[in-house]
CSV table of N, CA and C in Angstrom, one decimal:
chain,number,residue,atom,x,y,z
A,1319,MET,N,16.4,-31.0,15.2
A,1319,MET,CA,15.0,-30.9,15.0
A,1319,MET,C,14.5,-31.9,13.9
A,1320,PRO,N,13.4,-32.6,14.2
A,1320,PRO,CA,13.0,-33.6,13.2
A,1320,PRO,C,12.5,-32.8,11.9
A,1321,PRO,N,12.7,-33.5,10.8
A,1321,PRO,CA,12.3,-32.9,9.5
A,1321,PRO,C,10.9,-32.4,9.4
A,1322,ARG,N,10.0,-33.2,10.0
A,1322,ARG,CA,8.5,-32.8,9.9
A,1322,ARG,C,8.3,-31.4,10.6
A,1323,THR,N,8.9,-31.3,11.8
A,1323,THR,CA,8.8,-30.1,12.6
A,1323,THR,C,9.4,-28.9,11.9
A,1324,ARG,N,10.6,-29.2,11.3
A,1324,ARG,CA,11.3,-28.1,10.6
A,1324,ARG,C,10.4,-27.6,9.4
A,1325,ILE,N,9.8,-28.6,8.6
A,1325,ILE,CA,9.0,-28.2,7.5
A,1325,ILE,C,7.8,-27.4,8.0
A,1326,PHE,N,7.2,-27.9,9.1
A,1326,PHE,CA,6.0,-27.2,9.6
A,1326,PHE,C,6.3,-25.8,10.0
A,1327,TYR,N,7.4,-25.6,10.8
A,1327,TYR,CA,7.7,-24.2,11.2
A,1327,TYR,C,8.2,-23.4,10.0
A,1328,SER,N,8.9,-23.9,9.0
A,1328,SER,CA,9.3,-23.2,7.8
A,1328,SER,C,8.0,-22.7,7.1
A,1329,THR,N,7.1,-23.6,6.9
A,1329,THR,CA,5.8,-23.2,6.2
A,1329,THR,C,5.1,-22.2,7.0
A,1330,LEU,N,5.0,-22.4,8.3
A,1330,LEU,CA,4.3,-21.4,9.1
A,1330,LEU,C,5.0,-20.0,9.0
A,1331,GLY,N,6.3,-20.0,9.1
A,1331,GLY,CA,7.0,-18.7,9.0
A,1331,GLY,C,6.8,-18.0,7.6
A,1332,LEU,N,6.8,-18.8,6.5
A,1332,LEU,CA,6.6,-18.2,5.2
A,1332,LEU,C,5.2,-17.7,5.0
A,1333,VAL,N,4.2,-18.5,5.6
A,1333,VAL,CA,2.8,-18.0,5.5
A,1333,VAL,C,2.6,-16.7,6.2
A,1334,LEU,N,3.2,-16.6,7.4
A,1334,LEU,CA,3.1,-15.4,8.2
A,1334,LEU,C,3.8,-14.2,7.5
A,1335,LEU,N,4.9,-14.5,7.0
A,1335,LEU,CA,5.7,-13.5,6.3
A,1335,LEU,C,4.9,-12.9,5.1
A,1336,PHE,N,4.4,-13.8,4.3
A,1336,PHE,CA,3.6,-13.3,3.1
A,1336,PHE,C,2.3,-12.7,3.5
A,1337,THR,N,1.7,-13.2,4.6
A,1337,THR,CA,0.4,-12.6,5.1
A,1337,THR,C,0.6,-11.1,5.5
A,1338,ALA,N,1.7,-10.9,6.2
A,1338,ALA,CA,2.0,-9.5,6.7
A,1338,ALA,C,2.6,-8.7,5.6
A,1339,ALA,N,3.4,-9.3,4.6
A,1339,ALA,CA,4.0,-8.5,3.6
A,1339,ALA,C,3.1,-8.0,2.5
A,1340,ALA,N,2.0,-8.7,2.3
A,1340,ALA,CA,1.1,-8.4,1.2
A,1340,ALA,C,0.4,-7.0,1.4
A,1341,PRO,N,-0.1,-6.7,2.6
A,1341,PRO,CA,-0.7,-5.4,2.8
A,1341,PRO,C,0.3,-4.3,2.8
A,1342,LEU,N,1.5,-4.6,3.3
A,1342,LEU,CA,2.6,-3.6,3.3
A,1342,LEU,C,2.9,-3.2,1.8
A,1343,TYR,N,3.1,-4.2,1.0
A,1343,TYR,CA,3.4,-4.0,-0.4
A,1343,TYR,C,2.3,-3.2,-1.1
A,1344,ARG,N,1.0,-3.6,-0.8
A,1344,ARG,CA,-0.1,-2.9,-1.4
A,1344,ARG,C,-0.2,-1.4,-1.0
A,1345,GLU,N,0.1,-1.2,0.3
A,1345,GLU,CA,0.1,0.2,0.8
A,1345,GLU,C,1.2,1.0,0.2
A,1346,LEU,N,2.4,0.5,0.1
A,1346,LEU,CA,3.6,1.2,-0.4
A,1346,LEU,C,3.6,1.4,-1.9
A,1347,SER,N,2.9,0.6,-2.6
A,1347,SER,CA,3.0,0.7,-4.1
A,1347,SER,C,1.8,1.4,-4.7
A,1348,GLN,N,0.8,1.8,-3.9
A,1348,GLN,CA,-0.3,2.5,-4.5
A,1348,GLN,C,0.0,4.0,-4.8
A,1349,ARG,N,-0.8,4.6,-5.7
A,1349,ARG,CA,-0.5,6.0,-6.1
A,1349,ARG,C,-0.9,6.9,-4.9
A,1350,ASN,N,-0.2,8.0,-4.8
A,1350,ASN,CA,-0.5,9.0,-3.8
A,1350,ASN,C,-1.6,10.0,-4.2
A,1351,ASP,N,-1.9,10.1,-5.5
A,1351,ASP,CA,-2.8,11.1,-6.0
A,1351,ASP,C,-4.3,10.7,-5.9
A,1352,ILE,N,-4.6,9.5,-5.4
A,1352,ILE,CA,-6.0,9.0,-5.4
A,1352,ILE,C,-6.8,9.6,-4.2
A,1353,TRP,N,-6.1,10.3,-3.3
A,1353,TRP,CA,-6.8,10.8,-2.1
A,1353,TRP,C,-7.4,12.2,-2.3
A,1354,TRP,N,-7.3,12.8,-3.5
A,1354,TRP,CA,-7.9,14.1,-3.8
A,1354,TRP,C,-9.4,13.9,-3.8
A,1355,THR,N,-10.1,15.0,-3.4
A,1355,THR,CA,-11.6,15.0,-3.5
A,1355,THR,C,-11.9,14.9,-5.0
A,1356,PRO,N,-12.8,14.0,-5.4
A,1356,PRO,CA,-13.2,13.9,-6.8
A,1356,PRO,C,-13.7,15.3,-7.4
A,1357,SER,N,-13.5,15.6,-8.6
A,1357,SER,CA,-13.9,16.8,-9.2
A,1357,SER,C,-15.4,17.0,-9.1
A,1358,ALA,N,-16.2,16.0,-9.3
A,1358,ALA,CA,-17.6,16.1,-9.2
A,1358,ALA,C,-18.1,16.4,-7.8
A,1359,MET,N,-17.3,16.1,-6.8
A,1359,MET,CA,-17.6,16.4,-5.4
A,1359,MET,C,-16.9,17.6,-4.8
A,1360,SER,N,-16.4,18.5,-5.6
A,1360,SER,CA,-15.6,19.6,-5.1
A,1360,SER,C,-16.5,20.4,-4.1
A,1361,VAL,N,-15.8,21.0,-3.1
A,1361,VAL,CA,-16.5,21.7,-2.1
A,1361,VAL,C,-16.7,23.1,-2.5
A,1362,PRO,N,-17.9,23.7,-2.4
A,1362,PRO,CA,-18.1,25.1,-2.7
A,1362,PRO,C,-17.4,26.0,-1.7
A,1363,LEU,N,-17.0,27.1,-2.2
A,1363,LEU,CA,-16.2,28.0,-1.4
A,1363,LEU,C,-16.9,28.4,0.0
A,1364,ALA,N,-18.2,28.5,0.0
A,1364,ALA,CA,-18.9,28.9,1.2
A,1364,ALA,C,-18.9,27.8,2.2
A,1365,GLU,N,-18.8,26.5,1.8
A,1365,GLU,CA,-18.8,25.4,2.7
A,1365,GLU,C,-17.4,25.0,3.2
A,1366,SER,N,-16.4,25.6,2.7
A,1366,SER,CA,-15.0,25.2,3.0
A,1366,SER,C,-14.4,26.2,4.0
A,1367,LYS,N,-15.1,27.1,4.6
A,1367,LYS,CA,-14.5,28.1,5.5
A,1367,LYS,C,-13.9,27.5,6.7
A,1368,ASP,N,-14.3,26.3,7.2
A,1368,ASP,CA,-13.7,25.7,8.3
A,1368,ASP,C,-12.4,25.0,8.0
A,1369,ARG,N,-12.1,24.8,6.7
A,1369,ARG,CA,-10.8,24.2,6.4
A,1369,ARG,C,-9.8,25.1,5.7
A,1370,VAL,N,-10.3,26.1,5.0
A,1370,VAL,CA,-9.4,26.9,4.2
A,1370,VAL,C,-10.0,28.3,4.0
A,1371,VAL,N,-9.2,29.3,3.9
A,1371,VAL,CA,-9.6,30.7,3.6
A,1371,VAL,C,-8.5,31.1,2.5
A,1372,ILE,N,-9.1,31.5,1.4
A,1372,ILE,CA,-8.2,31.9,0.3
A,1372,ILE,C,-8.2,33.4,0.2
A,1373,TYR,N,-7.0,34.0,0.1
A,1373,TYR,CA,-6.8,35.4,0.0
A,1373,TYR,C,-6.4,35.9,-1.4
A,1374,ALA,N,-6.9,37.0,-1.8
A,1374,ALA,CA,-6.5,37.6,-3.1
A,1374,ALA,C,-6.1,39.0,-2.8
A,1375,ARG,N,-4.8,39.3,-2.9
A,1375,ARG,CA,-4.3,40.6,-2.5
A,1375,ARG,C,-4.7,41.1,-1.1
A,1376,GLY,N,-4.6,40.2,-0.2
A,1376,GLY,CA,-4.8,40.5,1.2
A,1376,GLY,C,-6.2,40.5,1.7
A,1377,LYS,N,-7.2,40.3,0.8
A,1377,LYS,CA,-8.6,40.3,1.2
A,1377,LYS,C,-9.2,38.9,0.9
A,1378,PRO,N,-10.0,38.3,1.8
A,1378,PRO,CA,-10.6,37.0,1.5
A,1378,PRO,C,-11.3,36.9,0.1
A,1379,LEU,N,-11.1,35.8,-0.5
A,1379,LEU,CA,-11.7,35.6,-1.9
A,1379,LEU,C,-13.2,35.7,-1.9
A,1380,ALA,N,-13.8,35.2,-0.8
A,1380,ALA,CA,-15.3,35.2,-0.7
A,1380,ALA,C,-15.8,36.6,-0.7
A,1381,ASP,N,-15.1,37.5,0.1
A,1381,ASP,CA,-15.5,38.9,0.1
A,1381,ASP,C,-15.3,39.6,-1.2
A,1382,ARG,N,-14.2,39.3,-1.9
A,1382,ARG,CA,-14.0,39.9,-3.3
A,1382,ARG,C,-15.1,39.4,-4.3
A,1383,ILE,N,-15.5,38.2,-4.2
A,1383,ILE,CA,-16.6,37.7,-5.1
A,1383,ILE,C,-17.9,38.3,-4.8
A,1384,GLN,N,-18.2,38.4,-3.5
A,1384,GLN,CA,-19.5,39.0,-3.1
A,1384,GLN,C,-19.6,40.5,-3.5
A,1385,ALA,N,-18.4,41.2,-3.5
A,1385,ALA,CA,-18.4,42.6,-3.9
A,1385,ALA,C,-18.4,42.7,-5.4
A,1386,GLY,N,-18.2,41.6,-6.1
A,1386,GLY,CA,-18.2,41.7,-7.6
A,1386,GLY,C,-16.9,42.2,-8.2
A,1387,GLU,N,-15.8,42.0,-7.4
A,1387,GLU,CA,-14.5,42.5,-7.9
A,1387,GLU,C,-13.8,41.6,-8.8
A,1388,LEU,N,-14.2,40.4,-8.9
A,1388,LEU,CA,-13.5,39.4,-9.8
A,1388,LEU,C,-14.3,39.1,-11.0
A,1389,ARG,N,-13.6,39.2,-12.2
A,1389,ARG,CA,-14.2,38.9,-13.5
A,1389,ARG,C,-13.4,37.9,-14.2
A,1390,LEU,N,-14.0,37.1,-15.0
A,1390,LEU,CA,-13.4,36.1,-15.8
A,1390,LEU,C,-13.7,36.3,-17.2
A,1391,GLU,N,-12.6,36.4,-18.0
A,1391,GLU,CA,-12.8,36.7,-19.4
A,1391,GLU,C,-12.6,35.4,-20.2
A,1392,GLU,N,-13.6,35.0,-21.0
A,1392,GLU,CA,-13.5,33.8,-21.8
A,1392,GLU,C,-14.1,34.2,-23.2
A,1393,ASN,N,-13.3,33.9,-24.2
A,1393,ASN,CA,-13.7,34.1,-25.6
A,1393,ASN,C,-14.2,35.6,-25.8
A,1394,GLY,N,-13.5,36.5,-25.2
A,1394,GLY,CA,-13.7,37.9,-25.4
A,1394,GLY,C,-14.9,38.5,-24.6
A,1395,ALA,N,-15.6,37.6,-23.8
A,1395,ALA,CA,-16.7,38.1,-23.0
A,1395,ALA,C,-16.3,38.0,-21.5
A,1396,ALA,N,-16.5,39.1,-20.8
A,1396,ALA,CA,-16.1,39.2,-19.4
A,1396,ALA,C,-17.4,38.9,-18.5
A,1397,THR,N,-17.3,38.0,-17.6
A,1397,THR,CA,-18.4,37.8,-16.7
A,1397,THR,C,-17.9,37.9,-15.2
A,1398,THR,N,-18.8,38.3,-14.3
A,1398,THR,CA,-18.4,38.4,-12.9
A,1398,THR,C,-18.5,37.0,-12.3
A,1399,LEU,N,-17.5,36.7,-11.5
A,1399,LEU,CA,-17.5,35.4,-10.8
A,1399,LEU,C,-18.5,35.4,-9.6
A,1400,SER,N,-19.2,34.3,-9.4
A,1400,SER,CA,-20.1,34.2,-8.3
A,1400,SER,C,-19.5,33.1,-7.3
A,1401,MET,N,-20.1,32.9,-6.2
A,1401,MET,CA,-19.6,31.9,-5.2
A,1401,MET,C,-19.8,30.5,-5.8
A,1402,SER,N,-20.8,30.3,-6.6
A,1402,SER,CA,-21.0,28.9,-7.1
A,1402,SER,C,-20.0,28.6,-8.2
A,1403,ASP,N,-19.3,29.6,-8.7
A,1403,ASP,CA,-18.3,29.3,-9.7
A,1403,ASP,C,-17.0,28.7,-9.2
A,1404,ILE,N,-16.8,28.9,-7.9
A,1404,ILE,CA,-15.5,28.5,-7.2
A,1404,ILE,C,-15.8,27.1,-6.5
A,1405,GLY,N,-14.9,26.1,-6.8
A,1405,GLY,CA,-15.0,24.8,-6.1
A,1405,GLY,C,-13.6,24.5,-5.6
A,1406,LEU,N,-13.5,23.8,-4.5
A,1406,LEU,CA,-12.2,23.4,-3.9
A,1406,LEU,C,-12.1,21.9,-3.8
A,1407,ARG,N,-10.9,21.4,-4.1
A,1407,ARG,CA,-10.7,20.0,-3.9
A,1407,ARG,C,-9.6,19.8,-2.9
A,1408,PHE,N,-9.7,18.9,-2.0
A,1408,PHE,CA,-8.8,18.7,-0.9
A,1408,PHE,C,-8.0,17.4,-1.1
A,1409,ASN,N,-6.8,17.5,-0.7
A,1409,ASN,CA,-5.9,16.3,-0.7
A,1409,ASN,C,-5.9,15.7,0.7
A,1410,ASN,N,-6.5,14.5,0.9
A,1410,ASN,CA,-6.7,13.9,2.2
A,1410,ASN,C,-5.6,12.8,2.5
A,1411,TRP,N,-4.6,12.8,1.7
A,1411,TRP,CA,-3.5,11.8,1.9
A,1411,TRP,C,-2.9,11.8,3.3
A,1412,ASP,N,-2.7,13.0,3.8
A,1412,ASP,CA,-2.1,13.0,5.2
A,1412,ASP,C,-3.0,12.4,6.2
A,1413,ARG,N,-4.2,12.6,6.1
A,1413,ARG,CA,-5.2,12.0,7.1
A,1413,ARG,C,-5.3,10.5,6.9
A,1414,VAL,N,-5.3,10.1,5.7
A,1414,VAL,CA,-5.4,8.6,5.4
A,1414,VAL,C,-4.1,7.9,5.9
A,1415,ARG,N,-3.0,8.5,5.6
A,1415,ARG,CA,-1.7,7.9,6.0
A,1415,ARG,C,-1.6,7.9,7.5
A,1416,ALA,N,-2.0,8.9,8.2
A,1416,ALA,CA,-1.9,8.9,9.7
A,1416,ALA,C,-2.9,7.9,10.3
A,1417,SER,N,-4.0,7.6,9.7
A,1417,SER,CA,-4.9,6.6,10.2
A,1417,SER,C,-4.5,5.2,10.0
A,1418,ARG,N,-3.7,5.0,8.9
A,1418,ARG,CA,-3.2,3.7,8.6
A,1418,ARG,C,-1.9,3.3,9.3
A,1419,LEU,N,-1.2,4.3,9.8
A,1419,LEU,CA,0.2,4.1,10.4
A,1419,LEU,C,0.2,3.0,11.4
A,1420,PRO,N,-0.7,2.9,12.5
A,1420,PRO,CA,-0.5,1.8,13.5
A,1420,PRO,C,-0.7,0.4,12.8
A,1421,LEU,N,-1.6,0.3,11.9
A,1421,LEU,CA,-1.7,-1.0,11.3
A,1421,LEU,C,-0.5,-1.4,10.5
A,1422,MET,N,0.1,-0.5,9.7
A,1422,MET,CA,1.3,-0.7,9.0
A,1422,MET,C,2.5,-1.1,9.9
A,1423,LEU,N,2.5,-0.4,11.0
A,1423,LEU,CA,3.6,-0.8,12.0
A,1423,LEU,C,3.4,-2.2,12.5
A,1424,ALA,N,2.2,-2.6,12.7
A,1424,ALA,CA,1.9,-4.0,13.2
A,1424,ALA,C,2.3,-5.0,12.1
A,1425,TYR,N,2.0,-4.7,10.9
A,1425,TYR,CA,2.4,-5.6,9.8
A,1425,TYR,C,3.9,-5.7,9.6
A,1426,ALA,N,4.6,-4.5,9.8
A,1426,ALA,CA,6.0,-4.5,9.7
A,1426,ALA,C,6.6,-5.4,10.8
A,1427,ALA,N,6.1,-5.3,12.0
A,1427,ALA,CA,6.6,-6.1,13.1
A,1427,ALA,C,6.3,-7.6,12.9
A,1428,ALA,N,5.2,-7.9,12.3
A,1428,ALA,CA,4.9,-9.3,12.0
A,1428,ALA,C,5.9,-9.8,10.9
A,1429,CYS,N,6.2,-9.0,10.0
A,1429,CYS,CA,7.2,-9.4,9.0
A,1429,CYS,C,8.6,-9.6,9.6
A,1430,GLY,N,9.0,-8.8,10.5
A,1430,GLY,CA,10.2,-8.9,11.2
A,1430,GLY,C,10.3,-10.2,12.1
A,1431,VAL,N,9.2,-10.5,12.8
A,1431,VAL,CA,9.1,-11.7,13.6
A,1431,VAL,C,9.2,-13.0,12.7
A,1432,SER,N,8.4,-12.9,11.6
A,1432,SER,CA,8.4,-14.1,10.7
A,1432,SER,C,9.8,-14.3,10.0
A,1433,ALA,N,10.4,-13.2,9.6
A,1433,ALA,CA,11.8,-13.3,9.0
A,1433,ALA,C,12.8,-13.9,10.0
A,1434,PHE,N,12.6,-13.4,11.3
A,1434,PHE,CA,13.5,-13.9,12.4
A,1434,PHE,C,13.3,-15.4,12.6
A,1435,LEU,N,12.0,-15.9,12.6
A,1435,LEU,CA,11.7,-17.3,12.7
A,1435,LEU,C,12.3,-18.1,11.6
A,1436,ILE,N,12.2,-17.6,10.4
A,1436,ILE,CA,12.7,-18.3,9.2
A,1436,ILE,C,14.3,-18.4,9.3
A,1437,LEU,N,14.9,-17.3,9.8
A,1437,LEU,CA,16.3,-17.2,9.9
A,1437,LEU,C,16.8,-18.3,11.0
A,1438,LEU,N,16.0,-18.4,12.1
A,1438,LEU,CA,16.4,-19.4,13.1
A,1438,LEU,C,16.3,-20.8,12.6
A,1439,LEU,N,15.3,-21.0,11.8
A,1439,LEU,CA,15.1,-22.4,11.2
A,1439,LEU,C,16.2,-22.7,10.2
A,1440,LEU,N,16.6,-21.7,9.4
A,1440,LEU,CA,17.6,-21.9,8.3
A,1440,LEU,C,19.0,-22.2,9.0
A,1441,THR,N,19.3,-21.5,10.1
A,1441,THR,CA,20.6,-21.6,10.7
A,1441,THR,C,20.6,-22.8,11.7
A,1442,GLY,N,19.5,-23.5,12.0
A,1442,GLY,CA,19.4,-24.6,12.9
A,1442,GLY,C,19.5,-24.2,14.3
A,1443,ARG,N,19.1,-23.0,14.7
A,1443,ARG,CA,19.2,-22.6,16.1
A,1443,ARG,C,18.0,-23.1,16.9
A,1444,LEU,N,17.0,-23.7,16.3
A,1444,LEU,CA,15.8,-24.2,17.0
A,1444,LEU,C,16.0,-25.7,17.3
A,1445,ALA,N,17.1,-26.2,17.0
A,1445,ALA,CA,17.3,-27.7,17.2
A,1445,ALA,C,17.3,-28.0,18.7
A,1446,TYR,N,16.7,-29.1,19.1
A,1446,TYR,CA,16.6,-29.5,20.5
A,1446,TYR,C,18.0,-30.1,20.9
A,1447,ARG,N,18.4,-29.6,22.0
A,1447,ARG,CA,19.7,-30.1,22.6
A,1447,ARG,C,19.4,-30.5,24.0
A,1448,ALA,N,19.8,-31.7,24.4
A,1448,ALA,CA,19.6,-32.1,25.8
A,1448,ALA,C,20.4,-31.3,26.7
A,1449,GLU,N,19.8,-31.1,27.9
A,1449,GLU,CA,20.5,-30.4,29.0
A,1449,GLU,C,21.7,-31.1,29.4
A,1450,ARG,N,22.8,-30.4,29.7
A,1450,ARG,CA,24.0,-31.0,30.2
A,1450,ARG,C,24.1,-30.6,31.7
A,1451,ASP,N,24.9,-31.4,32.4
A,1451,ASP,CA,25.2,-31.1,33.8
A,1451,ASP,C,26.2,-29.9,33.8
A,1452,PRO,N,26.0,-29.0,34.7
A,1452,PRO,CA,27.0,-27.9,34.7
A,1452,PRO,C,28.4,-28.5,35.1
A,1453,PRO,N,29.4,-27.8,34.7
A,1453,PRO,CA,30.8,-28.3,35.0
A,1453,PRO,C,31.0,-28.4,36.5
A,1454,GLY,N,31.6,-29.4,37.0
A,1454,GLY,CA,31.9,-29.6,38.4
A,1454,GLY,C,30.8,-30.3,39.1
A,1455,ALA,N,29.6,-30.6,38.5
A,1455,ALA,CA,28.5,-31.3,39.2
A,1455,ALA,C,28.7,-32.8,38.9
A,1456,SER,N,28.5,-33.6,39.9
A,1456,SER,CA,28.6,-35.1,39.6
A,1456,SER,C,27.4,-35.8,40.0
């Protein structure tokens, strides 16, 4: 293979490899705890019934709060909890990870193809070889 062609394909393979590897590295190196609902946006207990039901001694927490059964003691003063005192934060990491999986698989495949191209170039397997006549042909 001529040197110019080898340099071109080597550069192309490296560019493709780094283009596909950068998002993979970014995805795999980020923190997992960033997908929690922010504290300021915690979901009130009344609005979270479609995603979670919390039980306290076998009875739903919302029913216990409405009946006035739960009290909170702070600094020696006991107060009854209300529905607005309870907020929930959700971890959405599983949903985010599932939505990103097809794209990450495509990037991983592109990394594999690029690495294979570079390997072919380094081992000289892409060199042009003229066709030979099969044995016994004249």
